Amino acid sequence: MSDSIFKELETSMNQALEIAQGRQKAARVTKYEVADVKAIRSKLNVSQKDLALTMNVSIDTVKSWEKGRRNPTGLASKVLHLIENEPELYTKLTLS
């Protein structure tokens, strides 16, 4: 490992420690909101099976999302957030 890469890693680790100990503020904070799949599905008035078919996932996956055992990730998460904010998009997805 080159000295410059090691120095960058060392600096980052020291900053992380300072932030964790409350002596420094983070430069930026990224927050991820997990979609409330059950609420979205209720708002759309569709069954777990219908949502699973539209999202191209298993019914068990939808159930796991709703019970909080798993969280939607990647494209599924983005699609859920889109249809949460614009429910009419769900109809367009089902027509595809």
mmCIF file of N, CA, C and O in Angstrom:
data_model
loop_
_atom_site.group_PDB
_atom_site.id
_atom_site.type_symbol
_atom_site.label_atom_id
_atom_site.label_comp_id
_atom_site.label_asym_id
_atom_site.label_seq_id
_atom_site.Cartn_x
_atom_site.Cartn_y
_atom_site.Cartn_z
ATOM 1 N N MET A 1 0.849 -1.171 0.000
ATOM 2 C CA MET A 1 0.000 0.000 0.000
ATOM 3 C C MET A 1 0.893 1.232 0.000
ATOM 4 O O MET A 1 1.837 1.324 0.769
ATOM 5 N N SER A 2 0.548 2.186 -0.864
ATOM 6 C CA SER A 2 1.377 3.387 -0.941
ATOM 7 C C SER A 2 1.159 4.255 0.296
ATOM 8 O O SER A 2 0.140 4.166 0.978
ATOM 9 N N ASP A 3 2.143 5.101 0.569
ATOM 10 C CA ASP A 3 2.077 5.980 1.741
ATOM 11 C C ASP A 3 0.884 6.924 1.687
ATOM 12 O O ASP A 3 0.252 7.186 2.704
ATOM 13 N N SER A 4 0.550 7.424 0.478
ATOM 14 C CA SER A 4 -0.554 8.391 0.378
ATOM 15 C C SER A 4 -1.907 7.726 0.676
ATOM 16 O O SER A 4 -2.760 8.321 1.326
ATOM 17 N N ILE A 5 -2.083 6.495 0.197
ATOM 18 C CA ILE A 5 -3.330 5.778 0.479
ATOM 19 C C ILE A 5 -3.430 5.477 1.968
ATOM 20 O O ILE A 5 -4.485 5.656 2.584
ATOM 21 N N PHE A 6 -2.322 5.042 2.562
ATOM 22 C CA PHE A 6 -2.323 4.765 3.997
ATOM 23 C C PHE A 6 -2.643 6.025 4.784
ATOM 24 O O PHE A 6 -3.433 5.995 5.729
ATOM 25 N N LYS A 7 -2.069 7.159 4.382
ATOM 26 C CA LYS A 7 -2.299 8.427 5.072
ATOM 27 C C LYS A 7 -3.778 8.824 4.990
ATOM 28 O O LYS A 7 -4.371 9.272 5.975
ATOM 29 N N GLU A 8 -4.408 8.632 3.813
ATOM 30 C CA GLU A 8 -5.826 8.943 3.647
ATOM 31 C C GLU A 8 -6.685 8.060 4.548
ATOM 32 O O GLU A 8 -7.633 8.533 5.186
ATOM 33 N N LEU A 9 -6.358 6.761 4.590
ATOM 34 C CA LEU A 9 -7.101 5.832 5.448
ATOM 35 C C LEU A 9 -6.941 6.191 6.923
ATOM 36 O O LEU A 9 -7.905 6.174 7.690
ATOM 37 N N GLU A 10 -5.736 6.529 7.296
ATOM 38 C CA GLU A 10 -5.465 6.905 8.685
ATOM 39 C C GLU A 10 -6.247 8.167 9.060
ATOM 40 O O GLU A 10 -6.877 8.229 10.129
ATOM 41 N N THR A 11 -6.257 9.137 8.174
ATOM 42 C CA THR A 11 -7.000 10.379 8.419
ATOM 43 C C THR A 11 -8.490 10.091 8.548
ATOM 44 O O THR A 11 -9.167 10.596 9.450
ATOM 45 N N SER A 12 -9.009 9.257 7.641
ATOM 46 C CA SER A 12 -10.433 8.902 7.683
ATOM 47 C C SER A 12 -10.790 8.196 8.975
ATOM 48 O O SER A 12 -11.841 8.463 9.583
ATOM 49 N N MET A 13 -9.948 7.275 9.409
ATOM 50 C CA MET A 13 -10.212 6.550 10.652
ATOM 51 C C MET A 13 -10.182 7.496 11.854
ATOM 52 O O MET A 13 -11.016 7.388 12.754
ATOM 53 N N ASN A 14 -9.251 8.419 11.859
ATOM 54 C CA ASN A 14 -9.178 9.388 12.960
ATOM 55 C C ASN A 14 -10.415 10.284 12.975
ATOM 56 O O ASN A 14 -10.961 10.588 14.043
ATOM 57 N N GLN A 15 -10.877 10.703 11.782
ATOM 58 C CA GLN A 15 -12.091 11.515 11.704
ATOM 59 C C GLN A 15 -13.305 10.722 12.185
ATOM 60 O O GLN A 15 -14.153 11.252 12.911
ATOM 61 N N ALA A 16 -13.396 9.463 11.789
ATOM 62 C CA ALA A 16 -14.513 8.619 12.218
ATOM 63 C C ALA A 16 -14.529 8.483 13.732
ATOM 64 O O ALA A 16 -15.593 8.527 14.372
ATOM 65 N N LEU A 17 -13.379 8.326 14.328
ATOM 66 C CA LEU A 17 -13.278 8.224 15.783
ATOM 67 C C LEU A 17 -13.720 9.527 16.450
ATOM 68 O O LEU A 17 -14.479 9.498 17.428
ATOM 69 N N GLU A 18 -13.289 10.648 15.918
ATOM 70 C CA GLU A 18 -13.682 11.957 16.460
ATOM 71 C C GLU A 18 -15.199 12.152 16.376
ATOM 72 O O GLU A 18 -15.828 12.649 17.302
ATOM 73 N N ILE A 19 -15.780 11.732 15.252
ATOM 74 C CA ILE A 19 -17.231 11.848 15.068
ATOM 75 C C ILE A 19 -17.961 10.937 16.050
ATOM 76 O O ILE A 19 -18.917 11.352 16.709
ATOM 77 N N ALA A 20 -17.503 9.703 16.180
ATOM 78 C CA ALA A 20 -18.130 8.738 17.079
ATOM 79 C C ALA A 20 -18.073 9.211 18.530
ATOM 80 O O ALA A 20 -18.986 8.955 19.318
ATOM 81 N N GLN A 21 -17.012 9.907 18.891
ATOM 82 C CA GLN A 21 -16.851 10.392 20.264
ATOM 83 C C GLN A 21 -17.479 11.767 20.481
ATOM 84 O O GLN A 21 -17.402 12.318 21.564
ATOM 85 N N GLY A 22 -18.105 12.311 19.421
ATOM 86 C CA GLY A 22 -18.810 13.581 19.535
ATOM 87 C C GLY A 22 -17.930 14.806 19.541
ATOM 88 O O GLY A 22 -18.386 15.900 19.883
ATOM 89 N N ARG A 23 -16.684 14.680 19.170
ATOM 90 C CA ARG A 23 -15.767 15.817 19.163
ATOM 91 C C ARG A 23 -15.711 16.516 17.812
ATOM 92 O O ARG A 23 -15.104 17.568 17.670
ATOM 93 N N GLN A 24 -16.363 15.906 16.805
ATOM 94 C CA GLN A 24 -16.368 16.489 15.463
ATOM 95 C C GLN A 24 -17.712 16.162 14.823
ATOM 96 O O GLN A 24 -18.294 15.110 15.079
ATOM 97 N N LYS A 25 -18.207 17.095 14.005
ATOM 98 C CA LYS A 25 -19.464 16.840 13.286
ATOM 99 C C LYS A 25 -19.145 16.189 11.947
ATOM 100 O O LYS A 25 -18.133 16.498 11.324
ATOM 101 N N ALA A 26 -20.034 15.312 11.528
ATOM 102 C CA ALA A 26 -19.879 14.677 10.226
ATOM 103 C C ALA A 26 -20.076 15.717 9.124
ATOM 104 O O ALA A 26 -20.926 16.601 9.242
ATOM 105 N N ALA A 27 -19.311 15.611 8.061
ATOM 106 C CA ALA A 27 -19.418 16.547 6.941
ATOM 107 C C ALA A 27 -20.761 16.389 6.244
ATOM 108 O O ALA A 27 -21.356 17.353 5.775
ATOM 109 N N ARG A 28 -21.245 15.170 6.160
ATOM 110 C CA ARG A 28 -22.569 14.918 5.582
ATOM 111 C C ARG A 28 -23.143 13.655 6.221
ATOM 112 O O ARG A 28 -22.408 12.771 6.645
ATOM 113 N N VAL A 29 -24.463 13.624 6.249
ATOM 114 C CA VAL A 29 -25.166 12.485 6.819
ATOM 115 C C VAL A 29 -26.155 11.986 5.771
ATOM 116 O O VAL A 29 -26.917 12.775 5.208
ATOM 117 N N THR A 30 -26.108 10.699 5.492
ATOM 118 C CA THR A 30 -27.031 10.100 4.537
ATOM 119 C C THR A 30 -28.044 9.278 5.308
ATOM 120 O O THR A 30 -27.670 8.450 6.127
ATOM 121 N N LYS A 31 -29.323 9.559 5.048
ATOM 122 C CA LYS A 31 -30.379 8.819 5.714
ATOM 123 C C LYS A 31 -31.149 8.029 4.674
ATOM 124 O O LYS A 31 -31.456 8.536 3.596
ATOM 125 N N TYR A 32 -31.438 6.811 5.002
ATOM 126 C CA TYR A 32 -32.216 5.953 4.131
ATOM 127 C C TYR A 32 -33.540 5.652 4.815
ATOM 128 O O TYR A 32 -33.564 5.182 5.938
ATOM 129 N N GLU A 33 -34.618 5.957 4.114
ATOM 130 C CA GLU A 33 -35.929 5.644 4.647
ATOM 131 C C GLU A 33 -36.400 4.331 4.052
ATOM 132 O O GLU A 33 -36.350 4.133 2.845
ATOM 133 N N VAL A 34 -36.831 3.452 4.913
ATOM 134 C CA VAL A 34 -37.338 2.162 4.471
ATOM 135 C C VAL A 34 -38.821 2.324 4.153
ATOM 136 O O VAL A 34 -39.581 2.867 4.951
ATOM 137 N N ALA A 35 -39.201 1.877 2.977
ATOM 138 C CA ALA A 35 -40.588 2.004 2.543
ATOM 139 C C ALA A 35 -41.510 1.182 3.442
ATOM 140 O O ALA A 35 -41.183 0.070 3.829
ATOM 141 N N ASP A 36 -42.654 1.757 3.762
ATOM 142 C CA ASP A 36 -43.683 1.045 4.513
ATOM 143 C C ASP A 36 -44.538 0.299 3.491
ATOM 144 O O ASP A 36 -45.545 0.813 2.992
ATOM 145 N N VAL A 37 -44.120 -0.905 3.174
ATOM 146 C CA VAL A 37 -44.724 -1.674 2.095
ATOM 147 C C VAL A 37 -46.205 -1.939 2.353
ATOM 148 O O VAL A 37 -47.035 -1.812 1.444
ATOM 149 N N LYS A 38 -46.547 -2.260 3.573
ATOM 150 C CA LYS A 38 -47.951 -2.550 3.889
ATOM 151 C C LYS A 38 -48.823 -1.311 3.660
ATOM 152 O O LYS A 38 -49.922 -1.405 3.101
ATOM 153 N N ALA A 39 -48.334 -0.145 4.068
ATOM 154 C CA ALA A 39 -49.094 1.094 3.877
ATOM 155 C C ALA A 39 -49.228 1.417 2.390
ATOM 156 O O ALA A 39 -50.293 1.847 1.937
ATOM 157 N N ILE A 40 -48.153 1.206 1.650
ATOM 158 C CA ILE A 40 -48.189 1.460 0.205
ATOM 159 C C ILE A 40 -49.201 0.531 -0.450
ATOM 160 O O ILE A 40 -50.020 0.959 -1.264
ATOM 161 N N ARG A 41 -49.146 -0.732 -0.084
ATOM 162 C CA ARG A 41 -50.058 -1.728 -0.662
ATOM 163 C C ARG A 41 -51.507 -1.400 -0.309
ATOM 164 O O ARG A 41 -52.404 -1.485 -1.154
ATOM 165 N N SER A 42 -51.742 -0.973 0.923
ATOM 166 C CA SER A 42 -53.095 -0.593 1.347
ATOM 167 C C SER A 42 -53.588 0.617 0.558
ATOM 168 O O SER A 42 -54.746 0.663 0.132
ATOM 169 N N LYS A 43 -52.707 1.587 0.388
ATOM 170 C CA LYS A 43 -53.052 2.800 -0.360
ATOM 171 C C LYS A 43 -53.433 2.452 -1.806
ATOM 172 O O LYS A 43 -54.328 3.053 -2.379
ATOM 173 N N LEU A 44 -52.739 1.459 -2.368
ATOM 174 C CA LEU A 44 -53.016 1.032 -3.736
ATOM 175 C C LEU A 44 -54.208 0.089 -3.815
ATOM 176 O O LEU A 44 -54.718 -0.191 -4.891
ATOM 177 N N ASN A 45 -54.607 -0.439 -2.639
ATOM 178 C CA ASN A 45 -55.708 -1.402 -2.548
ATOM 179 C C ASN A 45 -55.424 -2.658 -3.395
ATOM 180 O O ASN A 45 -56.259 -3.078 -4.203
ATOM 181 N N VAL A 46 -54.222 -3.216 -3.197
ATOM 182 C CA VAL A 46 -53.835 -4.436 -3.915
ATOM 183 C C VAL A 46 -53.402 -5.505 -2.920
ATOM 184 O O VAL A 46 -53.006 -5.205 -1.797
ATOM 185 N N SER A 47 -53.477 -6.743 -3.341
ATOM 186 C CA SER A 47 -53.080 -7.862 -2.490
ATOM 187 C C SER A 47 -51.559 -8.023 -2.498
ATOM 188 O O SER A 47 -50.863 -7.460 -3.357
ATOM 189 N N GLN A 48 -51.077 -8.809 -1.557
ATOM 190 C CA GLN A 48 -49.641 -9.123 -1.540
ATOM 191 C C GLN A 48 -49.238 -9.813 -2.837
ATOM 192 O O GLN A 48 -48.194 -9.539 -3.391
ATOM 193 N N LYS A 49 -50.115 -10.696 -3.302
ATOM 194 C CA LYS A 49 -49.835 -11.426 -4.541
ATOM 195 C C LYS A 49 -49.723 -10.466 -5.725
ATOM 196 O O LYS A 49 -48.784 -10.575 -6.534
ATOM 197 N N ASP A 50 -50.655 -9.527 -5.830
ATOM 198 C CA ASP A 50 -50.622 -8.566 -6.936
ATOM 199 C C ASP A 50 -49.361 -7.709 -6.894
ATOM 200 O O ASP A 50 -48.723 -7.475 -7.924
ATOM 201 N N LEU A 51 -49.003 -7.248 -5.703
ATOM 202 C CA LEU A 51 -47.790 -6.431 -5.580
ATOM 203 C C LEU A 51 -46.564 -7.255 -5.939
ATOM 204 O O LEU A 51 -45.669 -6.788 -6.647
ATOM 205 N N ALA A 52 -46.520 -8.494 -5.475
ATOM 206 C CA ALA A 52 -45.388 -9.376 -5.767
ATOM 207 C C ALA A 52 -45.256 -9.591 -7.280
ATOM 208 O O ALA A 52 -44.137 -9.525 -7.824
ATOM 209 N N LEU A 53 -46.370 -9.835 -7.946
ATOM 210 C CA LEU A 53 -46.331 -10.039 -9.397
ATOM 211 C C LEU A 53 -45.835 -8.784 -10.123
ATOM 212 O O LEU A 53 -45.010 -8.870 -11.030
ATOM 213 N N THR A 54 -46.343 -7.639 -9.704
ATOM 214 C CA THR A 54 -45.944 -6.382 -10.336
ATOM 215 C C THR A 54 -44.471 -6.073 -10.100
ATOM 216 O O THR A 54 -43.775 -5.611 -11.003
ATOM 217 N N MET A 55 -44.003 -6.364 -8.891
ATOM 218 C CA MET A 55 -42.604 -6.066 -8.545
ATOM 219 C C MET A 55 -41.650 -7.174 -8.987
ATOM 220 O O MET A 55 -40.439 -7.044 -8.832
ATOM 221 N N ASN A 56 -42.211 -8.276 -9.488
ATOM 222 C CA ASN A 56 -41.415 -9.425 -9.916
ATOM 223 C C ASN A 56 -40.596 -10.013 -8.755
ATOM 224 O O ASN A 56 -39.404 -10.301 -8.891
ATOM 225 N N VAL A 57 -41.275 -10.136 -7.606
ATOM 226 C CA VAL A 57 -40.675 -10.775 -6.428
ATOM 227 C C VAL A 57 -41.666 -11.818 -5.918
ATOM 228 O O VAL A 57 -42.819 -11.844 -6.339
ATOM 229 N N SER A 58 -41.235 -12.636 -4.992
ATOM 230 C CA SER A 58 -42.136 -13.649 -4.436
ATOM 231 C C SER A 58 -43.073 -13.027 -3.406
ATOM 232 O O SER A 58 -42.781 -11.961 -2.839
ATOM 233 N N ILE A 59 -44.172 -13.711 -3.162
ATOM 234 C CA ILE A 59 -45.101 -13.263 -2.120
ATOM 235 C C ILE A 59 -44.393 -13.277 -0.766
ATOM 236 O O ILE A 59 -44.609 -12.387 0.064
ATOM 237 N N ASP A 60 -43.538 -14.260 -0.546
ATOM 238 C CA ASP A 60 -42.784 -14.325 0.717
ATOM 239 C C ASP A 60 -41.901 -13.090 0.903
ATOM 240 O O ASP A 60 -41.730 -12.623 2.032
ATOM 241 N N THR A 61 -41.367 -12.578 -0.187
ATOM 242 C CA THR A 61 -40.548 -11.366 -0.099
ATOM 243 C C THR A 61 -41.405 -10.191 0.354
ATOM 244 O O THR A 61 -41.012 -9.433 1.251
ATOM 245 N N VAL A 62 -42.579 -10.040 -0.238
ATOM 246 C CA VAL A 62 -43.489 -8.961 0.165
ATOM 247 C C VAL A 62 -43.861 -9.119 1.639
ATOM 248 O O VAL A 62 -43.850 -8.144 2.406
ATOM 249 N N LYS A 63 -44.162 -10.336 2.060
ATOM 250 C CA LYS A 63 -44.500 -10.585 3.467
ATOM 251 C C LYS A 63 -43.330 -10.218 4.381
ATOM 252 O O LYS A 63 -43.530 -9.622 5.449
ATOM 253 N N SER A 64 -42.119 -10.577 3.974
ATOM 254 C CA SER A 64 -40.930 -10.254 4.771
ATOM 255 C C SER A 64 -40.733 -8.748 4.881
ATOM 256 O O SER A 64 -40.353 -8.238 5.933
ATOM 257 N N TRP A 65 -40.975 -8.035 3.785
ATOM 258 C CA TRP A 65 -40.888 -6.571 3.817
ATOM 259 C C TRP A 65 -41.905 -6.005 4.793
ATOM 260 O O TRP A 65 -41.580 -5.126 5.589
ATOM 261 N N GLU A 66 -43.122 -6.518 4.728
ATOM 262 C CA GLU A 66 -44.181 -5.979 5.576
ATOM 263 C C GLU A 66 -43.960 -6.273 7.055
ATOM 264 O O GLU A 66 -44.338 -5.478 7.908
ATOM 265 N N LYS A 67 -43.342 -7.395 7.351
ATOM 266 C CA LYS A 67 -43.097 -7.755 8.758
ATOM 267 C C LYS A 67 -41.769 -7.207 9.271
ATOM 268 O O LYS A 67 -41.436 -7.376 10.435
ATOM 269 N N GLY A 68 -41.004 -6.555 8.396
ATOM 270 C CA GLY A 68 -39.738 -5.956 8.799
ATOM 271 C C GLY A 68 -38.588 -6.937 8.931
ATOM 272 O O GLY A 68 -37.548 -6.603 9.478
ATOM 273 N N ARG A 69 -38.779 -8.159 8.449
ATOM 274 C CA ARG A 69 -37.682 -9.138 8.497
ATOM 275 C C ARG A 69 -36.619 -8.802 7.461
ATOM 276 O O ARG A 69 -35.447 -9.121 7.640
ATOM 277 N N ARG A 70 -37.065 -8.193 6.370
ATOM 278 C CA ARG A 70 -36.152 -7.758 5.314
ATOM 279 C C ARG A 70 -36.606 -6.380 4.850
ATOM 280 O O ARG A 70 -37.746 -5.995 5.041
ATOM 281 N N ASN A 71 -35.696 -5.651 4.222
ATOM 282 C CA ASN A 71 -36.037 -4.352 3.669
ATOM 283 C C ASN A 71 -35.851 -4.380 2.160
ATOM 284 O O ASN A 71 -34.900 -4.983 1.666
ATOM 285 N N PRO A 72 -36.742 -3.711 1.436
ATOM 286 C CA PRO A 72 -36.550 -3.619 -0.009
ATOM 287 C C PRO A 72 -35.249 -2.863 -0.292
ATOM 288 O O PRO A 72 -34.930 -1.886 0.390
ATOM 289 N N THR A 73 -34.519 -3.350 -1.267
ATOM 290 C CA THR A 73 -33.256 -2.702 -1.620
ATOM 291 C C THR A 73 -33.223 -2.432 -3.118
ATOM 292 O O THR A 73 -34.075 -2.919 -3.867
ATOM 293 N N GLY A 74 -32.248 -1.679 -3.539
ATOM 294 C CA GLY A 74 -32.007 -1.439 -4.952
ATOM 295 C C GLY A 74 -33.219 -0.907 -5.687
ATOM 296 O O GLY A 74 -33.916 0.000 -5.225
ATOM 297 N N LEU A 75 -33.473 -1.506 -6.838
ATOM 298 C CA LEU A 75 -34.560 -1.056 -7.696
ATOM 299 C C LEU A 75 -35.923 -1.183 -7.011
ATOM 300 O O LEU A 75 -36.775 -0.302 -7.141
ATOM 301 N N ALA A 76 -36.126 -2.256 -6.255
ATOM 302 C CA ALA A 76 -37.409 -2.443 -5.566
ATOM 303 C C ALA A 76 -37.682 -1.272 -4.622
ATOM 304 O O ALA A 76 -38.797 -0.749 -4.572
ATOM 305 N N SER A 77 -36.677 -0.849 -3.893
ATOM 306 C CA SER A 77 -36.832 0.273 -2.975
ATOM 307 C C SER A 77 -37.191 1.545 -3.725
ATOM 308 O O SER A 77 -38.091 2.297 -3.321
ATOM 309 N N LYS A 78 -36.521 1.780 -4.827
ATOM 310 C CA LYS A 78 -36.788 2.989 -5.616
ATOM 311 C C LYS A 78 -38.192 2.963 -6.206
ATOM 312 O O LYS A 78 -38.903 3.963 -6.190
ATOM 313 N N VAL A 79 -38.606 1.819 -6.726
ATOM 314 C CA VAL A 79 -39.948 1.701 -7.305
ATOM 315 C C VAL A 79 -41.004 1.921 -6.229
ATOM 316 O O VAL A 79 -41.994 2.632 -6.447
ATOM 317 N N LEU A 80 -40.808 1.336 -5.054
ATOM 318 C CA LEU A 80 -41.771 1.508 -3.967
ATOM 319 C C LEU A 80 -41.900 2.975 -3.557
ATOM 320 O O LEU A 80 -42.996 3.467 -3.330
ATOM 321 N N HIS A 81 -40.782 3.676 -3.471
ATOM 322 C CA HIS A 81 -40.831 5.096 -3.122
ATOM 323 C C HIS A 81 -41.532 5.896 -4.213
ATOM 324 O O HIS A 81 -42.284 6.834 -3.922
ATOM 325 N N LEU A 82 -41.291 5.539 -5.465
ATOM 326 C CA LEU A 82 -41.969 6.226 -6.563
ATOM 327 C C LEU A 82 -43.475 6.030 -6.498
ATOM 328 O O LEU A 82 -44.236 6.997 -6.593
ATOM 329 N N ILE A 83 -43.915 4.779 -6.330
ATOM 330 C CA ILE A 83 -45.362 4.546 -6.318
ATOM 331 C C ILE A 83 -46.006 5.032 -5.021
ATOM 332 O O ILE A 83 -47.200 5.300 -4.993
ATOM 333 N N GLU A 84 -45.208 5.178 -3.976
ATOM 334 C CA GLU A 84 -45.744 5.759 -2.743
ATOM 335 C C GLU A 84 -46.102 7.229 -2.986
ATOM 336 O O GLU A 84 -47.138 7.713 -2.538
ATOM 337 N N ASN A 85 -45.239 7.928 -3.705
ATOM 338 C CA ASN A 85 -45.449 9.351 -3.976
ATOM 339 C C ASN A 85 -46.366 9.602 -5.173
ATOM 340 O O ASN A 85 -46.999 10.647 -5.243
ATOM 341 N N GLU A 86 -46.394 8.666 -6.099
ATOM 342 C CA GLU A 86 -47.222 8.806 -7.294
ATOM 343 C C GLU A 86 -47.937 7.483 -7.573
ATOM 344 O O GLU A 86 -47.521 6.722 -8.435
ATOM 345 N N PRO A 87 -49.007 7.201 -6.838
ATOM 346 C CA PRO A 87 -49.702 5.909 -6.939
ATOM 347 C C PRO A 87 -50.162 5.559 -8.352
ATOM 348 O O PRO A 87 -50.261 4.383 -8.686
ATOM 349 N N GLU A 88 -50.409 6.565 -9.184
ATOM 350 C CA GLU A 88 -50.852 6.289 -10.556
ATOM 351 C C GLU A 88 -49.790 5.548 -11.366
ATOM 352 O O GLU A 88 -50.111 4.885 -12.359
ATOM 353 N N LEU A 89 -48.550 5.609 -10.938
ATOM 354 C CA LEU A 89 -47.488 4.870 -11.622
ATOM 355 C C LEU A 89 -47.680 3.362 -11.485
ATOM 356 O O LEU A 89 -47.258 2.605 -12.353
ATOM 357 N N TYR A 90 -48.310 2.935 -10.396
ATOM 358 C CA TYR A 90 -48.536 1.501 -10.187
ATOM 359 C C TYR A 90 -49.367 0.932 -11.329
ATOM 360 O O TYR A 90 -49.073 -0.140 -11.847
ATOM 361 N N THR A 91 -50.398 1.669 -11.733
ATOM 362 C CA THR A 91 -51.243 1.221 -12.843
ATOM 363 C C THR A 91 -50.428 1.075 -14.110
ATOM 364 O O THR A 91 -50.597 0.114 -14.856
ATOM 365 N N LYS A 92 -49.532 1.998 -14.343
ATOM 366 C CA LYS A 92 -48.677 1.921 -15.540
ATOM 367 C C LYS A 92 -47.764 0.714 -15.471
ATOM 368 O O LYS A 92 -47.495 0.076 -16.485
ATOM 369 N N LEU A 93 -47.288 0.373 -14.272
ATOM 370 C CA LEU A 93 -46.439 -0.809 -14.119
ATOM 371 C C LEU A 93 -47.205 -2.086 -14.415
ATOM 372 O O LEU A 93 -46.665 -3.025 -15.005
ATOM 373 N N THR A 94 -48.446 -2.140 -13.997
ATOM 374 C CA THR A 94 -49.230 -3.361 -14.192
ATOM 375 C C THR A 94 -49.646 -3.534 -15.651
ATOM 376 O O THR A 94 -49.944 -4.644 -16.071
ATOM 377 N N LEU A 95 -49.644 -2.455 -16.411
ATOM 378 C CA LEU A 95 -50.003 -2.539 -17.829
ATOM 379 C C LEU A 95 -48.826 -2.947 -18.705
ATOM 380 O O LEU A 95 -49.017 -3.325 -19.841
ATOM 381 N N SER A 96 -47.631 -2.868 -18.161
ATOM 382 C CA SER A 96 -46.419 -3.181 -18.935
ATOM 383 C C SER A 96 -46.314 -4.642 -19.244
ATOM 384 O O SER A 96 -46.719 -5.503 -18.575
#
